[in-house]
Amino acid sequence: MKAKLEEIRERAKEELSKANAIENLEELRVKYAGKKGELTAILKQMGKLSPEERPVIGQLANEVRSYIDNAIETKKAELNELKLQRQLEEEKIDVTLPSNTEPLGHKHPLSIVLDEIKEIFVGMGFEIVEGPEVEYDYYNFEALNIPKDHPARDTQDTFYITDNIVLRTQTSPVQVRVMEKKKPPIRIISPGRVFRSDAVDATHSPLFHQIEGLVVDKDITFADLKGTLETFIKRLYGEDSVVRFRPHHFPFTEPSAEVDVQCFSCKGKGCRVCKNEGWIEILGCGMVHPKVLENCGIDPEEYSGFALGLGLERVAMRRYGVDDMRLFFENDTRFLSQF
Ligand code: DAH
């Protein structure tokens, strides 16, 4: 029996040394020390031994059992450690490997130009304000001296929401909203989306962007308007830009003008860029009509002001030599990634 126990110990040792998975260990434990295991089987035969032999064999059997238990625990710890090492090895990140480069986004060309324009005006002390895109007829037309039967309404094909609510056709209504709220001195620009029911082509879109400008204070004259706009255009198109003011008509300004810049491509000789005119129209402007001031509760005897409105798409098209406005709205990344 003693020899048998020794043999079990040796065989267990041997088999344990070959075990290479935690699951094998459990099998071995059952095989040797389990209820139906080999050791248990031997212990069951203890009764057949003589009283002298019993304690000796009993002690040996206990030793073998605790040997096997210990050996299994030790092996288990070893295997666990090995497993952890392997896992750490597999999950190791090589931080020196070059990364997959994610393509960087681009600012939209309209945003680039708008940011530049904002910066120029902010540099001259203007504040930036915004107004609603869904607007009352009153603000979009009436208060701006464009009554119901005014021909100017035909040139701005309007999307009507109800009889007296429209999608704003221009950013000019923000002028009225600002003047109603704030007493002079006022010096603001207001960029935003405007809507007109135009068919889409290379130079028309039912949605486009304008930037409105408004200055109201005591003693504001056309000279202030001229000086401000010349400074603006030179900052935008370069110090050597040549600017001209052409008389025009807008219902909400008197006098009104359109401002052209001499074609920077041909220097006024006439070319494709300026459609042979030598000049490129940039914006509309004028002295705020006394009726508009009055509509907003500002006394035209005490205050005067100037206003301007420019189209963002036009500026961007010229800046980047883009000849089709649709490109700005299609969001084709092959186009956008060039900026
Ligand atoms: N609102 C005009 C338009 O959409 C542009 C404009 C012209 C705005 C003259 C002004 C201005 O503030 O003074 O055609």
mmCIF file of C-alpha atoms and ligand atoms in Angstrom:
data_model
loop_
_atom_site.group_PDB
_atom_site.id
_atom_site.type_symbol
_atom_site.label_atom_id
_atom_site.label_comp_id
_atom_site.label_asym_id
_atom_site.label_seq_id
_atom_site.Cartn_x
_atom_site.Cartn_y
_atom_site.Cartn_z
ATOM 1 C CA MET A 1 0.000 0.000 0.000
ATOM 2 C CA LYS A 2 2.877 2.245 0.795
ATOM 3 C CA ALA A 3 4.418 1.543 -2.592
ATOM 4 C CA LYS A 4 1.079 2.238 -4.241
ATOM 5 C CA LEU A 5 0.879 5.619 -2.504
ATOM 6 C CA GLU A 6 4.433 6.503 -3.570
ATOM 7 C CA GLU A 7 3.557 5.465 -7.093
ATOM 8 C CA ILE A 8 0.455 7.698 -7.072
ATOM 9 C CA ARG A 9 2.550 10.622 -5.895
ATOM 10 C CA GLU A 10 5.079 10.096 -8.694
ATOM 11 C CA ARG A 11 2.432 9.677 -11.374
ATOM 12 C CA ALA A 12 0.553 12.774 -10.189
ATOM 13 C CA LYS A 13 3.812 14.722 -10.235
ATOM 14 C CA GLU A 14 4.557 13.545 -13.730
ATOM 15 C CA GLU A 15 1.085 14.286 -15.088
ATOM 16 C CA LEU A 16 0.947 17.695 -13.400
ATOM 17 C CA SER A 17 4.202 18.709 -14.987
ATOM 18 C CA LYS A 18 2.648 17.995 -18.372
ATOM 19 C CA ALA A 19 -0.590 19.850 -17.698
ATOM 20 C CA ASN A 20 -0.834 23.026 -19.730
ATOM 21 C CA ALA A 21 -4.362 24.273 -19.100
ATOM 22 C CA ILE A 22 -6.335 25.137 -15.985
ATOM 23 C CA GLU A 23 -9.050 22.664 -17.073
ATOM 24 C CA ASN A 24 -6.515 19.758 -16.988
ATOM 25 C CA LEU A 25 -5.839 20.556 -13.342
ATOM 26 C CA GLU A 26 -9.423 20.033 -12.346
ATOM 27 C CA GLU A 27 -9.435 16.697 -14.176
ATOM 28 C CA LEU A 28 -6.317 15.648 -12.289
ATOM 29 C CA ARG A 29 -7.748 16.679 -8.951
ATOM 30 C CA VAL A 30 -10.847 14.556 -9.593
ATOM 31 C CA LYS A 31 -8.732 11.671 -10.830
ATOM 32 C CA TYR A 32 -6.565 11.525 -7.683
ATOM 33 C CA ALA A 33 -8.271 13.279 -4.800
ATOM 34 C CA GLY A 34 -11.905 13.241 -5.902
ATOM 35 C CA LYS A 35 -14.602 11.115 -4.221
ATOM 36 C CA LYS A 36 -13.992 8.358 -6.719
ATOM 37 C CA GLY A 37 -10.284 9.153 -7.048
ATOM 38 C CA GLU A 38 -7.369 6.804 -6.604
ATOM 39 C CA LEU A 39 -6.341 8.181 -3.214
ATOM 40 C CA THR A 40 -9.817 7.874 -1.855
ATOM 41 C CA ALA A 41 -9.992 4.320 -3.069
ATOM 42 C CA ILE A 42 -6.870 3.487 -1.112
ATOM 43 C CA LEU A 43 -8.064 5.188 2.035
ATOM 44 C CA LYS A 44 -11.216 3.097 1.869
ATOM 45 C CA GLN A 45 -9.064 -0.015 2.241
ATOM 46 C CA MET A 46 -7.432 1.272 5.430
ATOM 47 C CA GLY A 47 -9.717 -0.973 7.468
ATOM 48 C CA LYS A 48 -7.889 -4.018 6.171
ATOM 49 C CA LEU A 49 -4.603 -2.852 7.664
ATOM 50 C CA SER A 50 -3.166 -3.904 10.993
ATOM 51 C CA PRO A 51 -3.420 -1.370 13.859
ATOM 52 C CA GLU A 52 0.355 -0.726 13.643
ATOM 53 C CA GLU A 53 0.339 -0.057 9.934
ATOM 54 C CA ARG A 54 -2.754 2.129 9.941
ATOM 55 C CA PRO A 55 -1.260 5.368 11.366
ATOM 56 C CA VAL A 56 1.844 5.050 9.167
ATOM 57 C CA ILE A 57 -0.130 4.580 5.975
ATOM 58 C CA GLY A 58 -2.709 7.144 7.136
ATOM 59 C CA GLN A 59 0.005 9.731 7.572
ATOM 60 C CA LEU A 60 1.562 8.903 4.237
ATOM 61 C CA ALA A 61 -1.830 9.068 2.506
ATOM 62 C CA ASN A 62 -2.411 12.518 4.036
ATOM 63 C CA GLU A 63 1.024 13.647 2.905
ATOM 64 C CA VAL A 64 0.367 12.462 -0.632
ATOM 65 C CA ARG A 65 -3.022 14.170 -0.657
ATOM 66 C CA SER A 66 -1.638 17.488 0.565
ATOM 67 C CA TYR A 67 1.274 17.099 -1.820
ATOM 68 C CA ILE A 68 -1.153 16.732 -4.736
ATOM 69 C CA ASP A 69 -3.352 19.599 -3.483
ATOM 70 C CA ASN A 70 -0.352 21.887 -3.139
ATOM 71 C CA ALA A 71 1.101 20.842 -6.455
ATOM 72 C CA ILE A 72 -2.209 21.579 -8.169
ATOM 73 C CA GLU A 73 -2.431 25.020 -6.527
ATOM 74 C CA THR A 74 1.132 25.838 -7.494
ATOM 75 C CA LYS A 75 0.575 24.706 -11.036
ATOM 76 C CA LYS A 76 -2.634 26.701 -11.184
ATOM 77 C CA ALA A 77 -0.806 29.861 -10.131
ATOM 78 C CA GLU A 78 1.880 29.177 -12.717
ATOM 79 C CA LEU A 79 -0.640 28.672 -15.498
ATOM 80 C CA ASN A 80 -2.538 31.806 -14.498
ATOM 81 C CA GLU A 81 0.652 33.812 -14.538
ATOM 82 C CA LEU A 82 1.523 32.384 -17.942
ATOM 83 C CA LYS A 83 -1.913 33.236 -19.269
ATOM 84 C CA LEU A 84 -1.584 36.798 -18.030
ATOM 85 C CA GLN A 85 1.845 37.151 -19.610
ATOM 86 C CA ARG A 86 0.520 35.891 -22.919
ATOM 87 C CA GLN A 87 -2.423 38.266 -22.737
ATOM 88 C CA LEU A 88 -0.186 41.228 -21.964
ATOM 89 C CA GLU A 89 2.040 40.245 -24.850
ATOM 90 C CA GLU A 90 -0.897 40.028 -27.252
ATOM 91 C CA GLU A 91 -2.431 43.319 -26.176
ATOM 92 C CA LYS A 92 0.811 45.251 -26.282
ATOM 93 C CA ILE A 93 0.501 48.464 -28.306
ATOM 94 C CA ASP A 94 3.469 49.582 -30.299
ATOM 95 C CA VAL A 95 3.257 53.332 -29.903
ATOM 96 C CA THR A 96 6.054 53.812 -32.401
ATOM 97 C CA LEU A 97 3.967 52.417 -35.275
ATOM 98 C CA PRO A 98 2.797 55.126 -37.673
ATOM 99 C CA SER A 99 -0.920 55.821 -37.140
ATOM 100 C CA ASN A 100 -3.681 55.637 -39.724
ATOM 101 C CA THR A 101 -4.016 59.274 -40.696
ATOM 102 C CA GLU A 102 -7.587 60.535 -40.446
ATOM 103 C CA PRO A 103 -8.418 63.041 -43.168
ATOM 104 C CA LEU A 104 -8.772 66.547 -41.706
ATOM 105 C CA GLY A 105 -11.951 68.505 -42.321
ATOM 106 C CA HIS A 106 -11.918 71.822 -44.124
ATOM 107 C CA LYS A 107 -13.607 75.107 -43.478
ATOM 108 C CA HIS A 108 -16.224 75.746 -46.128
ATOM 109 C CA PRO A 109 -15.089 78.466 -48.572
ATOM 110 C CA LEU A 110 -18.128 80.573 -47.633
ATOM 111 C CA SER A 111 -17.093 80.347 -43.966
ATOM 112 C CA ILE A 112 -13.517 81.321 -44.782
ATOM 113 C CA VAL A 113 -14.654 84.461 -46.612
ATOM 114 C CA LEU A 114 -17.319 85.291 -44.014
ATOM 115 C CA ASP A 115 -14.799 84.995 -41.177
ATOM 116 C CA GLU A 116 -12.497 87.356 -43.035
ATOM 117 C CA ILE A 117 -15.271 89.904 -43.599
ATOM 118 C CA LYS A 118 -16.380 89.703 -39.968
ATOM 119 C CA GLU A 119 -12.825 90.265 -38.801
ATOM 120 C CA ILE A 120 -12.452 93.391 -40.937
ATOM 121 C CA PHE A 121 -15.658 94.932 -39.594
ATOM 122 C CA VAL A 122 -14.981 93.901 -35.998
ATOM 123 C CA GLY A 123 -11.577 95.582 -36.426
ATOM 124 C CA MET A 124 -13.450 98.804 -37.262
ATOM 125 C CA GLY A 125 -15.565 98.560 -34.105
ATOM 126 C CA PHE A 126 -18.660 96.805 -35.485
ATOM 127 C CA GLU A 127 -20.702 94.348 -33.452
ATOM 128 C CA ILE A 128 -22.099 91.140 -34.974
ATOM 129 C CA VAL A 129 -25.820 90.491 -34.521
ATOM 130 C CA GLU A 130 -28.200 87.934 -35.970
ATOM 131 C CA GLY A 131 -31.854 88.004 -36.895
ATOM 132 C CA PRO A 132 -34.535 85.414 -37.659
ATOM 133 C CA GLU A 133 -34.724 83.679 -41.049
ATOM 134 C CA VAL A 134 -38.495 83.351 -40.752
ATOM 135 C CA GLU A 135 -39.531 86.974 -40.645
ATOM 136 C CA TYR A 136 -42.603 89.178 -40.565
ATOM 137 C CA ASP A 137 -43.523 90.878 -43.801
ATOM 138 C CA TYR A 138 -43.396 94.050 -41.710
ATOM 139 C CA TYR A 139 -39.666 93.763 -40.982
ATOM 140 C CA ASN A 140 -38.673 92.326 -44.343
ATOM 141 C CA PHE A 141 -40.592 94.924 -46.396
ATOM 142 C CA GLU A 142 -42.974 97.350 -44.745
ATOM 143 C CA ALA A 143 -40.673 98.956 -42.176
ATOM 144 C CA LEU A 144 -37.973 99.195 -44.851
ATOM 145 C CA ASN A 145 -40.199 101.473 -46.897
ATOM 146 C CA ILE A 146 -41.300 98.715 -49.283
ATOM 147 C CA PRO A 147 -45.131 98.785 -49.146
ATOM 148 C CA LYS A 148 -47.351 96.018 -50.568
ATOM 149 C CA ASP A 149 -47.588 97.414 -54.106
ATOM 150 C CA HIS A 150 -43.907 98.392 -54.361
ATOM 151 C CA PRO A 151 -42.145 97.062 -57.501
ATOM 152 C CA ALA A 152 -39.121 96.065 -55.366
ATOM 153 C CA ARG A 153 -41.221 93.160 -54.104
ATOM 154 C CA ASP A 154 -41.302 91.675 -57.606
ATOM 155 C CA THR A 155 -37.515 91.597 -57.844
ATOM 156 C CA GLN A 156 -37.311 89.610 -54.632
ATOM 157 C CA ASP A 157 -39.474 86.593 -55.323
ATOM 158 C CA THR A 158 -40.657 85.801 -51.866
ATOM 159 C CA PHE A 159 -41.433 82.524 -50.128
ATOM 160 C CA TYR A 160 -44.569 83.216 -48.098
ATOM 161 C CA ILE A 161 -45.303 81.192 -44.971
ATOM 162 C CA THR A 162 -48.555 83.058 -44.305
ATOM 163 C CA ASP A 163 -49.886 86.399 -45.543
ATOM 164 C CA ASN A 164 -47.680 88.290 -43.166
ATOM 165 C CA ILE A 165 -44.814 85.862 -42.506
ATOM 166 C CA VAL A 166 -42.059 85.211 -45.056
ATOM 167 C CA LEU A 167 -38.641 83.630 -45.385
ATOM 168 C CA ARG A 168 -36.566 86.781 -45.318
ATOM 169 C CA THR A 169 -35.429 87.828 -48.798
ATOM 170 C CA GLN A 170 -32.644 90.013 -47.436
ATOM 171 C CA THR A 171 -30.751 90.664 -44.188
ATOM 172 C CA SER A 172 -32.033 94.270 -44.125
ATOM 173 C CA PRO A 173 -34.868 93.453 -41.651
ATOM 174 C CA VAL A 174 -32.171 93.039 -38.993
ATOM 175 C CA GLN A 175 -31.545 96.803 -39.344
ATOM 176 C CA VAL A 176 -35.094 97.443 -38.167
ATOM 177 C CA ARG A 177 -34.888 94.938 -35.318
ATOM 178 C CA VAL A 178 -31.648 96.496 -34.078
ATOM 179 C CA MET A 179 -32.879 100.090 -34.308
ATOM 180 C CA GLU A 180 -36.112 99.223 -32.490
ATOM 181 C CA LYS A 181 -34.150 97.791 -29.574
ATOM 182 C CA LYS A 182 -31.023 99.882 -29.314
ATOM 183 C CA LYS A 183 -30.554 103.633 -29.283
ATOM 184 C CA PRO A 184 -27.651 105.145 -31.281
ATOM 185 C CA PRO A 185 -24.696 104.937 -31.525
ATOM 186 C CA ILE A 186 -25.265 101.740 -33.535
ATOM 187 C CA ARG A 187 -22.537 99.990 -35.459
ATOM 188 C CA ILE A 188 -23.430 96.420 -36.483
ATOM 189 C CA ILE A 189 -23.053 93.846 -39.211
ATOM 190 C CA SER A 190 -25.470 90.975 -39.588
ATOM 191 C CA PRO A 191 -24.545 87.965 -41.700
ATOM 192 C CA GLY A 192 -27.074 85.278 -42.515
ATOM 193 C CA ARG A 193 -29.082 83.173 -44.907
ATOM 194 C CA VAL A 194 -31.695 84.712 -47.184
ATOM 195 C CA PHE A 195 -34.248 83.065 -49.454
ATOM 196 C CA ARG A 196 -35.741 83.865 -52.827
ATOM 197 C CA SER A 197 -37.836 81.679 -55.043
ATOM 198 C CA ASP A 198 -35.264 81.666 -57.857
ATOM 199 C CA ALA A 199 -34.562 78.741 -60.175
ATOM 200 C CA VAL A 200 -31.144 77.238 -59.549
ATOM 201 C CA ASP A 201 -28.422 78.054 -62.072
ATOM 202 C CA ALA A 202 -24.744 79.036 -62.039
ATOM 203 C CA THR A 203 -25.457 82.415 -60.423
ATOM 204 C CA HIS A 204 -28.790 81.854 -58.653
ATOM 205 C CA SER A 205 -29.852 79.800 -55.685
ATOM 206 C CA PRO A 206 -33.060 79.912 -53.613
ATOM 207 C CA LEU A 207 -30.810 80.127 -50.562
ATOM 208 C CA PHE A 208 -27.820 82.412 -50.369
ATOM 209 C CA HIS A 209 -26.047 84.611 -47.840
ATOM 210 C CA GLN A 210 -25.904 88.326 -47.260
ATOM 211 C CA ILE A 211 -24.060 90.539 -44.865
ATOM 212 C CA GLU A 212 -25.903 93.628 -43.731
ATOM 213 C CA GLY A 213 -24.153 96.638 -42.237
ATOM 214 C CA LEU A 214 -25.680 99.534 -40.284
ATOM 215 C CA VAL A 215 -24.246 102.626 -38.634
ATOM 216 C CA VAL A 216 -26.466 105.190 -36.900
ATOM 217 C CA ASP A 217 -25.241 108.130 -34.852
ATOM 218 C CA LYS A 218 -25.261 111.913 -34.771
ATOM 219 C CA ASP A 219 -23.679 113.558 -37.840
ATOM 220 C CA ILE A 220 -23.114 110.413 -39.904
ATOM 221 C CA THR A 221 -22.602 111.483 -43.516
ATOM 222 C CA PHE A 222 -21.993 109.908 -46.906
ATOM 223 C CA ALA A 223 -18.290 110.580 -46.286
ATOM 224 C CA ASP A 224 -18.402 108.101 -43.381
ATOM 225 C CA LEU A 225 -20.040 105.558 -45.668
ATOM 226 C CA LYS A 226 -17.400 106.080 -48.341
ATOM 227 C CA GLY A 227 -14.491 105.924 -45.950
ATOM 228 C CA THR A 228 -15.772 102.788 -44.230
ATOM 229 C CA LEU A 229 -16.461 100.959 -47.481
ATOM 230 C CA GLU A 230 -13.158 101.936 -49.088
ATOM 231 C CA THR A 231 -11.314 100.668 -46.040
ATOM 232 C CA PHE A 232 -13.342 97.467 -46.070
ATOM 233 C CA ILE A 233 -12.779 96.775 -49.769
ATOM 234 C CA LYS A 234 -9.059 97.512 -49.580
ATOM 235 C CA ARG A 235 -8.661 95.135 -46.657
ATOM 236 C CA LEU A 236 -10.652 92.487 -48.517
ATOM 237 C CA TYR A 237 -9.170 92.857 -52.002
ATOM 238 C CA GLY A 238 -5.812 94.542 -51.352
ATOM 239 C CA GLU A 239 -4.564 98.083 -50.711
ATOM 240 C CA ASP A 240 -4.253 98.888 -54.427
ATOM 241 C CA SER A 241 -7.940 98.166 -55.157
ATOM 242 C CA VAL A 242 -9.778 100.943 -56.992
ATOM 243 C CA VAL A 243 -13.342 101.563 -55.804
ATOM 244 C CA ARG A 244 -16.173 103.465 -57.483
ATOM 245 C CA PHE A 245 -19.613 104.513 -56.246
ATOM 246 C CA ARG A 246 -22.451 104.459 -58.755
ATOM 247 C CA PRO A 247 -25.837 106.099 -58.071
ATOM 248 C CA HIS A 248 -28.615 103.550 -57.576
ATOM 249 C CA HIS A 249 -31.970 103.177 -55.899
ATOM 250 C CA PHE A 250 -33.046 101.218 -52.843
ATOM 251 C CA PRO A 251 -36.324 102.001 -51.085
ATOM 252 C CA PHE A 252 -34.706 102.032 -47.630
ATOM 253 C CA THR A 253 -31.761 104.334 -48.399
ATOM 254 C CA GLU A 254 -31.590 107.859 -49.817
ATOM 255 C CA PRO A 255 -29.294 108.550 -51.560
ATOM 256 C CA SER A 256 -28.339 105.010 -52.578
ATOM 257 C CA ALA A 257 -25.325 103.671 -54.419
ATOM 258 C CA GLU A 258 -23.818 100.511 -55.752
ATOM 259 C CA VAL A 259 -20.131 99.996 -55.189
ATOM 260 C CA ASP A 260 -17.858 98.475 -57.806
ATOM 261 C CA VAL A 261 -14.248 97.473 -57.520
ATOM 262 C CA GLN A 262 -11.987 97.747 -60.563
ATOM 263 C CA CYS A 263 -11.436 94.266 -61.996
ATOM 264 C CA PHE A 264 -8.319 92.900 -60.324
ATOM 265 C CA SER A 265 -7.777 90.514 -63.196
ATOM 266 C CA CYS A 266 -7.567 93.055 -66.075
ATOM 267 C CA LYS A 267 -7.185 96.313 -64.083
ATOM 268 C CA GLY A 268 -10.224 97.832 -65.789
ATOM 269 C CA LYS A 269 -9.451 96.921 -69.396
ATOM 270 C CA GLY A 270 -12.226 94.315 -69.613
ATOM 271 C CA CYS A 271 -11.881 90.547 -69.485
ATOM 272 C CA ARG A 272 -13.766 87.310 -68.844
ATOM 273 C CA VAL A 273 -13.808 87.790 -65.074
ATOM 274 C CA CYS A 274 -15.583 91.184 -65.260
ATOM 275 C CA LYS A 275 -17.562 90.273 -68.391
ATOM 276 C CA ASN A 276 -15.674 93.007 -70.284
ATOM 277 C CA GLU A 277 -16.945 95.747 -68.028
ATOM 278 C CA GLY A 278 -13.680 96.506 -66.246
ATOM 279 C CA TRP A 279 -15.596 96.797 -62.956
ATOM 280 C CA ILE A 280 -17.148 94.279 -60.632
ATOM 281 C CA GLU A 281 -20.223 95.108 -58.553
ATOM 282 C CA ILE A 282 -19.621 94.368 -54.885
ATOM 283 C CA LEU A 283 -22.438 95.746 -52.776
ATOM 284 C CA GLY A 284 -25.413 98.047 -52.341
ATOM 285 C CA CYS A 285 -25.447 100.877 -49.830
ATOM 286 C CA GLY A 286 -26.815 104.291 -48.949
ATOM 287 C CA MET A 287 -27.888 106.712 -46.242
ATOM 288 C CA VAL A 288 -30.686 105.218 -44.128
ATOM 289 C CA HIS A 289 -33.992 106.676 -45.359
ATOM 290 C CA PRO A 290 -35.528 109.100 -42.807
ATOM 291 C CA LYS A 291 -38.791 107.123 -43.025
ATOM 292 C CA VAL A 292 -36.990 103.955 -41.944
ATOM 293 C CA LEU A 293 -35.425 105.764 -38.966
ATOM 294 C CA GLU A 294 -38.867 107.070 -38.043
ATOM 295 C CA ASN A 295 -40.417 103.596 -38.363
ATOM 296 C CA CYS A 296 -37.923 102.437 -35.756
ATOM 297 C CA GLY A 297 -38.516 105.322 -33.361
ATOM 298 C CA ILE A 298 -35.307 107.195 -34.158
ATOM 299 C CA ASP A 299 -35.584 110.933 -34.819
ATOM 300 C CA PRO A 300 -34.162 111.649 -38.297
ATOM 301 C CA GLU A 301 -33.633 115.276 -37.276
ATOM 302 C CA GLU A 302 -31.226 114.184 -34.569
ATOM 303 C CA TYR A 303 -29.632 111.081 -36.079
ATOM 304 C CA SER A 304 -28.483 109.857 -39.447
ATOM 305 C CA GLY A 305 -26.957 106.623 -40.630
ATOM 306 C CA PHE A 306 -25.711 104.500 -43.475
ATOM 307 C CA ALA A 307 -26.419 100.907 -44.450
ATOM 308 C CA LEU A 308 -24.895 98.367 -46.760
ATOM 309 C CA GLY A 309 -25.643 94.913 -48.015
ATOM 310 C CA LEU A 310 -23.360 92.489 -49.781
ATOM 311 C CA GLY A 311 -23.728 88.973 -51.148
ATOM 312 C CA LEU A 312 -21.341 86.459 -49.651
ATOM 313 C CA GLU A 313 -21.428 83.965 -52.545
ATOM 314 C CA ARG A 314 -20.382 86.626 -55.032
ATOM 315 C CA VAL A 315 -17.390 87.629 -52.941
ATOM 316 C CA ALA A 316 -16.337 84.010 -52.509
ATOM 317 C CA MET A 317 -16.821 83.202 -56.203
ATOM 318 C CA ARG A 318 -14.496 86.031 -57.168
ATOM 319 C CA ARG A 319 -12.017 85.303 -54.449
ATOM 320 C CA TYR A 320 -11.570 81.678 -55.523
ATOM 321 C CA GLY A 321 -12.391 81.918 -59.226
ATOM 322 C CA VAL A 322 -15.460 79.702 -58.780
ATOM 323 C CA ASP A 323 -17.831 80.211 -61.715
ATOM 324 C CA ASP A 324 -20.757 78.105 -60.523
ATOM 325 C CA MET A 325 -22.529 78.945 -57.273
ATOM 326 C CA ARG A 326 -24.019 75.440 -57.028
ATOM 327 C CA LEU A 327 -20.598 74.114 -56.033
ATOM 328 C CA PHE A 328 -20.932 75.882 -52.672
ATOM 329 C CA PHE A 329 -24.094 73.974 -51.809
ATOM 330 C CA GLU A 330 -23.496 70.514 -53.239
ATOM 331 C CA ASN A 331 -20.875 69.717 -50.588
ATOM 332 C CA ASP A 332 -18.800 67.537 -52.878
ATOM 333 C CA THR A 333 -15.670 66.932 -50.811
ATOM 334 C CA ARG A 334 -13.515 66.945 -53.978
ATOM 335 C CA PHE A 335 -14.464 70.614 -54.313
ATOM 336 C CA LEU A 336 -14.399 71.513 -50.624
ATOM 337 C CA SER A 337 -11.041 69.899 -49.904
ATOM 338 C CA GLN A 338 -9.329 72.434 -52.158
ATOM 339 C CA PHE A 339 -9.755 75.281 -49.694
HETATM 340 N N1 DAH B 1 -31.142 94.411 -49.203
HETATM 341 C C1 DAH B 1 -30.571 94.723 -50.500
HETATM 342 C C2 DAH B 1 -30.806 93.547 -51.437
HETATM 343 O O1 DAH B 1 -31.024 92.474 -50.991
HETATM 344 C C3 DAH B 1 -29.109 95.021 -50.391
HETATM 345 C C4 DAH B 1 -28.851 96.332 -49.741
HETATM 346 C C5 DAH B 1 -28.725 97.461 -50.475
HETATM 347 C C6 DAH B 1 -28.769 96.437 -48.369
HETATM 348 C C7 DAH B 1 -28.470 98.681 -49.898
HETATM 349 C C8 DAH B 1 -28.549 97.678 -47.765
HETATM 350 C C9 DAH B 1 -28.400 98.788 -48.556
HETATM 351 O O2 DAH B 1 -28.443 97.816 -46.450
HETATM 352 O O3 DAH B 1 -28.174 99.992 -47.966
HETATM 353 O O4 DAH B 1 -30.742 93.726 -52.622
#
